[in-house]
Short mmCIF file of C-alpha atoms and ligand atoms in Angstrom, two decimals:
data_model
loop_
_atom_site.label_atom_id
_atom_site.label_comp_id
_atom_site.label_asym_id
_atom_site.label_seq_id
_atom_site.Cartn_x
_atom_site.Cartn_y
_atom_site.Cartn_z
CA MET A 1 105.34 131.72 133.98
CA THR A 2 106.49 133.33 130.75
CA ASP A 3 103.66 134.50 128.58
CA THR A 4 104.24 134.26 124.85
CA ALA A 5 102.37 136.09 122.13
CA ALA A 6 99.65 134.17 120.30
CA LEU A 7 100.29 133.02 116.75
CA MET A 8 98.20 134.46 113.96
CA PRO A 9 95.69 131.82 112.87
CA ARG A 10 96.80 129.78 109.88
CA GLN A 11 94.96 130.81 106.69
CA ARG A 12 94.05 127.34 105.50
CA ASP A 13 92.84 128.61 102.12
CA LYS A 14 96.37 129.78 101.40
CA HIS A 15 97.63 126.22 101.80
CA PRO A 16 97.09 123.07 99.73
CA VAL A 17 93.80 121.23 100.04
CA PRO A 18 94.41 118.02 102.02
CA TYR A 19 92.20 115.90 99.73
CA TRP A 20 93.09 116.04 96.05
CA PRO A 21 92.13 112.98 93.98
CA ASP A 22 94.73 113.69 91.26
CA TYR A 23 97.35 113.15 93.97
CA LYS A 24 96.21 109.65 94.75
CA THR A 25 98.01 109.10 98.03
CA SER A 26 96.20 112.08 99.54
CA VAL A 27 92.85 110.34 99.15
CA THR A 28 93.35 108.02 102.13
CA ARG A 29 95.67 110.30 104.08
CA SER A 30 93.53 113.43 104.42
CA PRO A 31 91.36 113.91 107.50
CA SER A 32 87.67 113.86 106.63
CA LEU A 33 86.52 115.69 109.77
CA PRO A 34 87.12 119.37 110.47
CA LEU A 35 90.20 120.41 112.43
CA LEU A 36 89.69 121.64 116.00
CA SER A 37 90.49 125.36 115.87
CA MET A 38 91.39 127.49 118.85
CA GLU A 39 93.88 130.14 119.88
CA SER A 40 97.45 128.97 120.16
CA THR A 41 98.82 128.14 123.61
CA VAL A 42 102.30 128.12 125.08
CA SER A 43 102.66 124.60 123.65
CA GLU A 44 102.55 125.99 120.10
CA GLU A 45 104.14 129.37 120.88
CA THR A 46 107.39 127.84 122.10
CA GLY A 47 109.57 125.54 120.06
CA PRO A 48 112.98 123.92 119.76
CA ARG A 49 115.97 126.18 119.16
CA PHE A 50 119.22 125.09 117.61
CA GLY A 51 122.62 126.66 118.07
CA HIS A 52 125.38 127.41 115.58
CA SER A 53 127.48 124.64 117.12
CA LEU A 54 125.09 122.18 115.43
CA ILE A 55 126.08 123.26 111.94
CA GLY A 56 129.21 121.88 110.23
CA GLU A 57 131.18 123.91 107.75
CA LEU A 58 129.92 122.02 104.69
CA ASP A 59 126.37 121.37 105.91
CA ASN A 60 124.89 123.93 103.51
CA ASN A 61 127.00 122.81 100.55
CA LEU A 62 125.36 119.79 98.90
CA ILE A 63 127.96 119.83 96.13
CA LEU A 64 130.64 118.88 98.63
CA ASN A 65 129.10 117.69 101.90
CA TYR A 66 128.62 114.03 101.01
CA THR A 67 132.33 113.56 100.32
CA GLN A 68 133.46 115.98 103.05
CA GLY A 69 134.83 118.21 100.34
CA THR A 70 136.94 115.66 98.50
CA ALA A 71 134.90 115.36 95.27
CA PRO A 72 132.10 117.49 93.86
CA ALA A 73 128.67 116.24 92.84
CA VAL A 74 127.71 116.10 89.17
CA GLY A 75 125.31 118.73 87.88
CA GLU A 76 124.60 122.35 87.16
CA ARG A 77 126.01 124.32 90.07
CA ILE A 78 123.45 126.61 91.72
CA ARG A 79 123.16 128.81 94.78
CA VAL A 80 119.77 128.92 96.50
CA HIS A 81 119.35 131.82 98.90
CA GLY A 82 116.74 134.00 100.53
CA ARG A 83 115.28 135.19 103.79
CA VAL A 84 112.98 133.68 106.35
CA LEU A 85 110.40 136.23 107.52
CA ASP A 86 107.17 136.07 109.46
CA GLU A 87 103.79 137.45 108.44
CA THR A 88 104.53 140.77 110.10
CA GLY A 89 107.58 141.14 107.85
CA ARG A 90 110.12 140.59 110.60
CA ALA A 91 113.20 138.50 109.93
CA VAL A 92 113.35 135.13 111.65
CA PRO A 93 116.98 134.89 112.79
CA ASN A 94 118.89 131.78 113.89
CA THR A 95 116.30 129.32 112.67
CA LEU A 96 117.08 125.93 111.19
CA VAL A 97 116.46 125.39 107.47
CA GLU A 98 116.92 121.87 106.11
CA ILE A 99 116.69 120.81 102.47
CA TRP A 100 116.71 117.54 100.53
CA GLN A 101 116.56 116.80 96.83
CA ALA A 102 117.18 114.38 93.99
CA ASN A 103 120.51 114.37 92.16
CA ALA A 104 121.07 115.93 88.73
CA GLY A 105 119.50 112.89 87.06
CA GLY A 106 116.36 112.98 89.21
CA ARG A 107 117.30 110.11 91.53
CA TYR A 108 117.20 110.13 95.33
CA ARG A 109 119.70 108.29 97.48
CA HIS A 110 116.99 106.08 98.99
CA VAL A 111 116.22 102.36 98.84
CA LYS A 112 112.67 103.10 97.68
CA ASP A 113 113.85 105.11 94.66
CA THR A 114 114.39 102.70 91.78
CA TYR A 115 114.37 105.19 88.91
CA PHE A 116 116.81 104.36 86.05
CA ALA A 117 118.86 107.51 86.54
CA PRO A 118 122.14 106.57 88.21
CA LEU A 119 123.17 107.51 91.73
CA ASP A 120 125.95 110.04 91.91
CA PRO A 121 128.62 108.63 94.24
CA ASN A 122 129.46 112.18 95.29
CA PHE A 123 125.93 113.35 96.12
CA GLY A 124 124.02 112.61 99.31
CA GLY A 125 121.08 114.95 98.83
CA CYS A 126 120.58 116.84 102.08
CA GLY A 127 121.84 120.00 103.70
CA ARG A 128 121.04 122.37 106.53
CA THR A 129 121.86 125.83 107.80
CA LEU A 130 120.77 128.44 110.33
CA THR A 131 119.51 131.82 109.20
CA ASP A 132 121.71 134.74 110.26
CA GLU A 133 120.62 137.74 112.33
CA THR A 134 118.72 139.16 109.34
CA GLY A 135 116.93 135.90 108.56
CA TYR A 136 119.17 135.22 105.56
CA TYR A 137 120.26 131.74 104.47
CA GLU A 138 122.04 130.19 101.52
CA PHE A 139 122.86 126.81 100.07
CA MET A 140 125.18 125.66 97.33
CA THR A 141 123.84 122.66 95.45
CA ILE A 142 123.23 121.22 92.00
CA ARG A 143 120.02 121.65 90.06
CA PRO A 144 117.90 118.56 90.80
CA GLY A 145 116.53 116.62 87.84
CA ALA A 146 112.81 116.19 87.21
CA TYR A 147 111.64 112.62 87.80
CA PRO A 148 108.68 110.38 87.00
CA TRP A 149 106.60 108.92 89.80
CA PRO A 150 103.85 106.35 90.06
CA ASN A 151 100.57 108.26 90.32
CA ARG A 152 98.53 108.77 87.16
CA ALA A 153 99.83 107.07 84.02
CA ASN A 154 102.58 109.59 83.24
CA ASP A 155 103.24 112.02 86.06
CA TRP A 156 106.56 113.81 86.49
CA ARG A 157 107.69 115.96 89.36
CA PRO A 158 109.05 119.32 88.26
CA MET A 159 112.57 120.11 89.43
CA HIS A 160 112.22 120.86 93.13
CA ILE A 161 114.01 121.16 96.44
CA HIS A 162 112.23 120.11 99.63
CA PHE A 163 112.46 122.64 102.47
CA SER A 164 111.87 122.15 106.21
CA ILE A 165 111.76 125.28 108.39
CA PHE A 166 111.36 125.53 112.17
CA GLY A 167 110.81 129.17 113.09
CA HIS A 168 110.78 129.87 116.81
CA ALA A 169 107.48 128.22 117.68
CA PHE A 170 106.29 124.64 117.20
CA GLY A 171 103.15 126.09 115.60
CA GLN A 172 105.27 127.70 112.87
CA ARG A 173 106.65 124.37 111.70
CA LEU A 174 106.52 124.11 107.91
CA ILE A 175 107.60 121.75 105.15
CA SER A 176 107.32 122.89 101.56
CA GLN A 177 109.00 122.64 98.17
CA MET A 178 110.83 125.14 95.99
CA TYR A 179 110.27 125.02 92.23
CA PHE A 180 112.33 126.65 89.48
CA GLU A 181 111.24 129.53 87.26
CA GLY A 182 110.23 128.44 83.78
CA ASP A 183 109.77 124.72 84.46
CA PRO A 184 106.88 123.52 82.23
CA LEU A 185 106.24 120.57 84.55
CA ILE A 186 104.98 122.77 87.40
CA ASP A 187 101.62 123.28 85.70
CA ARG A 188 101.32 119.55 85.02
CA CYS A 189 102.12 118.44 88.57
CA PRO A 190 99.23 117.18 90.72
CA ILE A 191 101.20 117.90 93.90
CA ALA A 192 101.76 121.55 92.93
CA ALA A 193 98.06 121.64 91.98
CA THR A 194 97.01 120.88 95.56
CA ILE A 195 97.61 124.62 96.11
CA ARG A 196 94.46 126.04 94.57
CA ASP A 197 95.42 129.69 94.99
CA ARG A 198 97.54 130.52 91.95
CA GLY A 199 99.30 133.40 93.65
CA GLN A 200 100.30 131.13 96.49
CA LEU A 201 101.70 128.47 94.14
CA GLU A 202 103.77 131.12 92.41
CA ARG A 203 105.38 131.92 95.76
CA LEU A 204 107.01 128.49 95.62
CA VAL A 205 108.60 129.24 92.24
CA ALA A 206 112.07 130.70 92.75
CA PRO A 207 113.15 133.24 90.15
CA LEU A 208 116.49 133.04 88.42
CA ASP A 209 118.64 135.67 90.13
CA MET A 210 121.43 136.68 87.77
CA GLN A 211 122.62 139.36 90.19
CA GLY A 212 123.13 136.70 92.83
CA SER A 213 125.00 134.40 90.48
CA ARG A 214 128.75 134.25 90.03
CA PRO A 215 130.25 134.50 86.53
CA LEU A 216 131.82 131.28 85.26
CA ASP A 217 130.76 129.50 88.47
CA TYR A 218 127.07 129.20 89.42
CA LEU A 219 123.56 130.48 88.77
CA ALA A 220 121.44 131.70 91.67
CA TYR A 221 117.78 131.28 92.60
CA LYS A 222 116.11 133.40 95.27
CA PHE A 223 113.62 131.75 97.59
CA ASP A 224 112.07 133.73 100.44
CA ILE A 225 109.99 131.92 103.04
CA VAL A 226 107.26 133.39 105.25
CA LEU A 227 106.28 131.71 108.51
CA ARG A 228 103.26 132.44 110.70
CA GLY A 229 103.46 135.69 112.62
CA ARG A 230 102.52 136.53 116.18
CA ARG A 231 99.71 138.81 117.17
CA GLN A 232 101.12 142.14 118.29
CA THR A 233 99.16 143.78 121.04
CA MET A 234 99.87 146.14 123.86
CA PHE A 235 96.93 144.87 125.79
CA GLU A 236 97.63 141.31 126.84
CA ASN A 237 101.26 140.35 126.80
CA LYS A 238 104.47 141.66 125.48
CA PRO A 239 105.76 140.23 122.22
CA GLU A 240 108.58 137.84 122.89
CA GLY A 241 111.05 135.70 121.05
CA MET A 242 111.50 138.13 118.17
CA MET B 1 90.74 152.44 98.55
CA VAL B 2 92.03 151.94 102.06
CA GLN B 3 95.47 151.60 103.50
CA ALA B 4 97.30 148.33 102.90
CA LEU B 5 97.57 146.03 105.92
CA ASP B 6 101.26 145.39 105.28
CA LEU B 7 101.04 141.77 106.27
CA LEU B 8 102.70 138.94 104.42
CA THR B 9 101.04 135.58 103.86
CA GLU B 10 102.52 132.35 105.10
CA THR B 11 104.37 130.30 102.48
CA PRO B 12 102.14 127.40 101.43
CA SER B 13 102.96 123.90 102.59
CA GLN B 14 103.70 120.99 100.26
CA THR B 15 103.85 117.31 101.09
CA ALA B 16 107.04 116.08 102.72
CA GLY B 17 106.98 113.29 100.13
CA PRO B 18 108.36 109.76 100.39
CA TYR B 19 111.96 110.85 100.96
CA VAL B 20 111.52 113.19 103.93
CA HIS B 21 113.87 110.96 105.90
CA ILE B 22 116.80 111.95 103.65
CA GLY B 23 116.45 115.54 104.75
CA CYS B 24 115.34 115.15 108.35
CA ILE B 25 116.76 111.85 109.63
CA PRO B 26 119.34 110.98 106.97
CA SER B 27 120.91 107.98 108.70
CA PHE B 28 117.44 106.38 108.89
CA ALA B 29 117.35 106.70 105.08
CA GLY B 30 120.87 105.26 104.78
CA VAL B 31 122.50 108.60 104.01
CA GLU B 32 125.48 108.56 106.36
CA GLY B 33 128.44 110.79 106.92
CA ILE B 34 127.10 114.29 106.28
CA TYR B 35 126.13 115.09 109.87
CA PRO B 36 127.69 113.50 112.97
CA GLN B 37 124.21 112.36 114.01
CA ASP B 38 120.55 112.92 113.16
CA LEU B 39 118.74 115.84 114.73
CA GLY B 40 116.32 115.30 117.62
CA LEU B 41 117.25 111.71 118.46
CA SER B 42 115.95 112.14 122.02
CA PRO B 43 113.95 114.78 123.88
CA ILE B 44 115.80 114.03 127.11
CA ALA B 45 119.41 113.74 128.20
CA GLU B 46 120.88 111.76 131.06
CA GLY B 47 119.56 113.01 134.37
CA ALA B 48 116.24 114.40 133.16
CA LYS B 49 113.85 114.70 136.08
CA GLY B 50 110.59 112.82 136.13
CA GLU B 51 109.18 109.47 135.07
CA VAL B 52 110.72 108.01 131.93
CA ILE B 53 107.96 106.66 129.69
CA THR B 54 107.70 104.96 126.34
CA ILE B 55 104.87 105.73 123.93
CA THR B 56 104.32 103.28 121.09
CA GLY B 57 101.88 103.58 118.24
CA SER B 58 101.20 103.67 114.53
CA VAL B 59 99.82 106.14 112.04
CA PHE B 60 96.95 104.52 110.14
CA ASP B 61 95.64 105.73 106.80
CA GLY B 62 91.95 105.63 105.84
CA THR B 63 92.16 101.96 104.86
CA GLY B 64 93.53 100.94 108.27
CA TRP B 65 97.06 100.43 106.95
CA ALA B 66 99.87 101.35 109.35
CA MET B 67 101.89 103.80 107.29
CA ARG B 68 105.55 102.90 106.88
CA ASP B 69 106.71 106.31 105.70
CA ALA B 70 105.36 108.70 108.35
CA MET B 71 107.73 111.03 110.16
CA LEU B 72 106.75 112.59 113.47
CA GLU B 73 108.05 115.37 115.67
CA SER B 74 107.16 115.92 119.30
CA TRP B 75 107.45 118.98 121.53
CA GLN B 76 106.77 118.96 125.23
CA ALA B 77 107.35 120.52 128.62
CA ASP B 78 109.53 118.99 131.33
CA ALA B 79 108.22 117.10 134.35
CA ALA B 80 107.42 120.40 136.07
CA GLY B 81 105.41 121.68 133.10
CA LEU B 82 108.06 124.13 131.88
CA TYR B 83 109.15 124.43 128.28
CA PRO B 84 112.83 124.67 127.36
CA GLY B 85 113.85 128.30 127.46
CA GLN B 86 111.45 129.14 130.28
CA ALA B 87 112.96 130.14 133.61
CA GLY B 88 113.67 127.11 135.78
CA ALA B 89 113.16 124.53 133.03
CA ASP B 90 115.05 121.24 133.37
CA PRO B 91 118.28 121.66 131.35
CA ALA B 92 118.27 117.91 130.60
CA VAL B 93 115.00 118.20 128.66
CA SER B 94 115.33 119.50 125.09
CA GLY B 95 111.64 118.73 124.64
CA PHE B 96 112.02 117.96 120.94
CA CYS B 97 112.15 114.57 119.27
CA ARG B 98 112.05 113.34 115.69
CA PHE B 99 111.06 109.76 115.01
CA ALA B 100 109.69 107.67 112.22
CA ALA B 101 107.38 104.76 111.68
CA ASP B 102 109.35 101.54 111.35
CA LYS B 103 109.95 100.48 107.74
CA GLU B 104 108.74 96.92 108.44
CA SER B 105 106.05 97.25 111.10
CA GLY B 106 104.86 100.83 110.79
CA GLU B 107 105.28 101.28 114.53
CA PHE B 108 106.94 104.27 116.19
CA THR B 109 108.37 104.62 119.69
CA LEU B 110 108.91 107.81 121.66
CA ARG B 111 110.97 107.54 124.83
CA THR B 112 110.76 110.63 127.01
CA VAL B 113 109.83 111.95 130.42
CA LYS B 114 106.20 112.46 131.22
CA PRO B 115 105.48 116.18 131.01
CA GLY B 116 103.87 118.03 133.88
CA ALA B 117 100.70 120.09 133.63
CA VAL B 118 101.38 123.37 131.84
CA THR B 119 100.08 126.76 132.93
CA GLY B 120 98.67 128.56 129.92
CA ARG B 121 97.53 132.10 129.25
CA GLY B 122 95.59 133.57 132.12
CA GLY B 123 96.85 130.89 134.51
CA VAL B 124 94.73 128.15 132.96
CA ARG B 125 95.90 124.61 133.71
CA MET B 126 96.51 122.43 130.67
CA ALA B 127 96.63 118.71 131.44
CA PRO B 128 99.98 117.02 130.76
CA HIS B 129 100.39 116.58 127.02
CA ILE B 130 102.92 116.18 124.23
CA SER B 131 102.40 118.09 120.98
CA LEU B 132 102.82 116.05 117.81
CA TRP B 133 103.37 117.00 114.18
CA ILE B 134 102.97 114.34 111.51
CA VAL B 135 104.16 114.51 107.92
CA ALA B 136 104.22 111.90 105.17
CA ARG B 137 103.73 111.35 101.47
CA GLY B 138 100.12 112.26 100.66
CA VAL B 139 99.84 114.62 103.63
CA ASN B 140 99.76 118.05 101.99
CA ILE B 141 100.08 120.05 105.19
CA GLY B 142 101.55 118.66 108.40
CA LEU B 143 99.01 117.41 110.92
CA ASN B 144 99.06 118.67 114.51
CA THR B 145 97.65 116.74 117.41
CA ARG B 146 98.37 116.12 121.10
CA ILE B 147 99.03 113.11 123.27
CA TYR B 148 97.29 113.21 126.66
CA PHE B 149 97.51 110.42 129.26
CA GLU B 150 94.70 108.29 130.62
CA ASP B 151 96.19 108.25 134.12
CA GLU B 152 96.29 112.04 134.44
CA GLU B 153 93.62 114.53 135.45
CA ASN B 154 92.29 115.58 132.04
CA ASP B 155 89.04 117.19 133.20
CA GLY B 156 89.09 120.91 132.68
CA ASP B 157 91.78 120.86 130.02
CA PRO B 158 90.73 123.74 127.74
CA LEU B 159 91.52 121.94 124.50
CA LEU B 160 89.83 118.65 125.41
CA ALA B 161 86.85 120.64 126.67
CA ARG B 162 86.41 122.15 123.21
CA ILE B 163 85.73 118.77 121.60
CA GLU B 164 81.98 118.63 121.18
CA GLN B 165 81.67 114.92 120.38
CA ARG B 166 82.88 113.46 123.66
CA PRO B 167 83.86 110.03 122.28
CA ARG B 168 86.39 111.79 120.05
CA VAL B 169 88.31 112.96 123.15
CA GLU B 170 89.54 109.37 123.44
CA THR B 171 91.54 109.76 120.22
CA LEU B 172 93.88 112.15 122.04
CA ILE B 173 94.46 110.01 125.11
CA ALA B 174 97.27 107.49 125.33
CA SER B 175 96.27 104.27 127.04
CA LYS B 176 98.50 102.79 129.70
CA THR B 177 99.79 99.36 128.72
CA GLY B 178 102.24 98.77 131.55
CA GLU B 179 104.58 100.47 133.97
CA GLY B 180 105.80 103.57 132.15
CA ALA B 181 104.37 102.30 128.87
CA TYR B 182 101.63 103.86 126.77
CA ARG B 183 99.95 103.21 123.44
CA PHE B 184 98.92 106.06 121.15
CA ASP B 185 97.61 105.32 117.66
CA ILE B 186 96.82 107.99 115.12
CA ARG B 187 94.08 107.53 112.54
CA LEU B 188 94.20 109.99 109.67
CA GLN B 189 90.73 109.31 108.34
CA GLY B 190 87.50 107.45 108.89
CA GLU B 191 86.43 105.36 111.88
CA GLY B 192 88.11 106.64 115.06
CA GLU B 193 89.67 109.55 113.20
CA THR B 194 92.11 111.41 115.43
CA VAL B 195 91.22 114.98 116.37
CA PHE B 196 93.67 117.17 114.47
CA LEU B 197 94.36 120.68 115.62
CA ASP B 198 94.44 124.13 114.08
CA LEU B 199 95.97 126.39 116.70
FE1 FE C 301 110.86 115.07 95.74
#
């Protein structure tokens, strides 16, 4: 039997609170009893792995992937890039990163989205990639529009890109959102406000990265992601899967 | 002052929102043509060893409503209790599945092989189980739980043994409804609230 290294416990106070009345849907969807906490087991320390054969050439290019490269999506062209690390600072290589987002007008390609902004016939709204050996990933996309949503009388989501990251262990699984530097809607958003630790919220705000941009082509935003780390110890089992 | 610990902090979660399907199972959301097929359609391929089973259930919110927008992921060992990547694991078991509550009924179905008992740290036997991760609009951080089986030997399982209120153990045990068929409902809040895990 392979022994795997235990995951560092999740710091729940660094995450959003599950129950947040200003985000109305959370009221009936947040557990009211405490979670059962214990050390991770092999069931959480292992996880699905995906190979490079999964990824198509345009999968990480949301400007082109919906039309297979035949017609670009409307919007401000941006590159979103960064690294996936774990809490010990190690790169997480070859891990799947998936994103989804609204189009430039703030509309999703989804039957439930009935916002007035038009669909873009050339924009699907999802992409995926694997990090390289150094944990680095990048996407080309368009800047998503802010959009209103039914919650309190006049709530708007700031511009955001949804991120889904696997890591190498099922217990590292994470879904989050990337916001954009300077967006005044972040501080008015009840979903962003579920993260009570200001420093933690700021980690979801990607800075404009002029050095990563390309003149006369696209702006860049840098978004690094940190997943749970594994306990490093000489005394019980050797670290594995790094 | 003391030395810095040099540890990073995990990126905070945010809700998967109502459109998680676009990103994770795009053809379910009607977004076709970007990928050849959705990821994680089945945890088993043809020829997987063991008993093929079907687990059906719903994710209920605190009002008793079967949520229509929940997305779930499962991770499990093969019939011999080995996880993919471990020496000797069944190559026909990927162990990973993504599935969603039905848009009309709120019911999900997971078709897989029944996992074997897993040997954990220190040789401890863990009763056969499937790990689950549940995300949805209004769920600010994904919820972890496990599916155990009523027709397996669950006594002595270290996780079930940690549940102080014994009636709550039942929330983690799928009931057998027929040959190879099980029912597993998840209740996010209130009466019969599922035991959610932090491990
Ligand atoms: Fe969104």
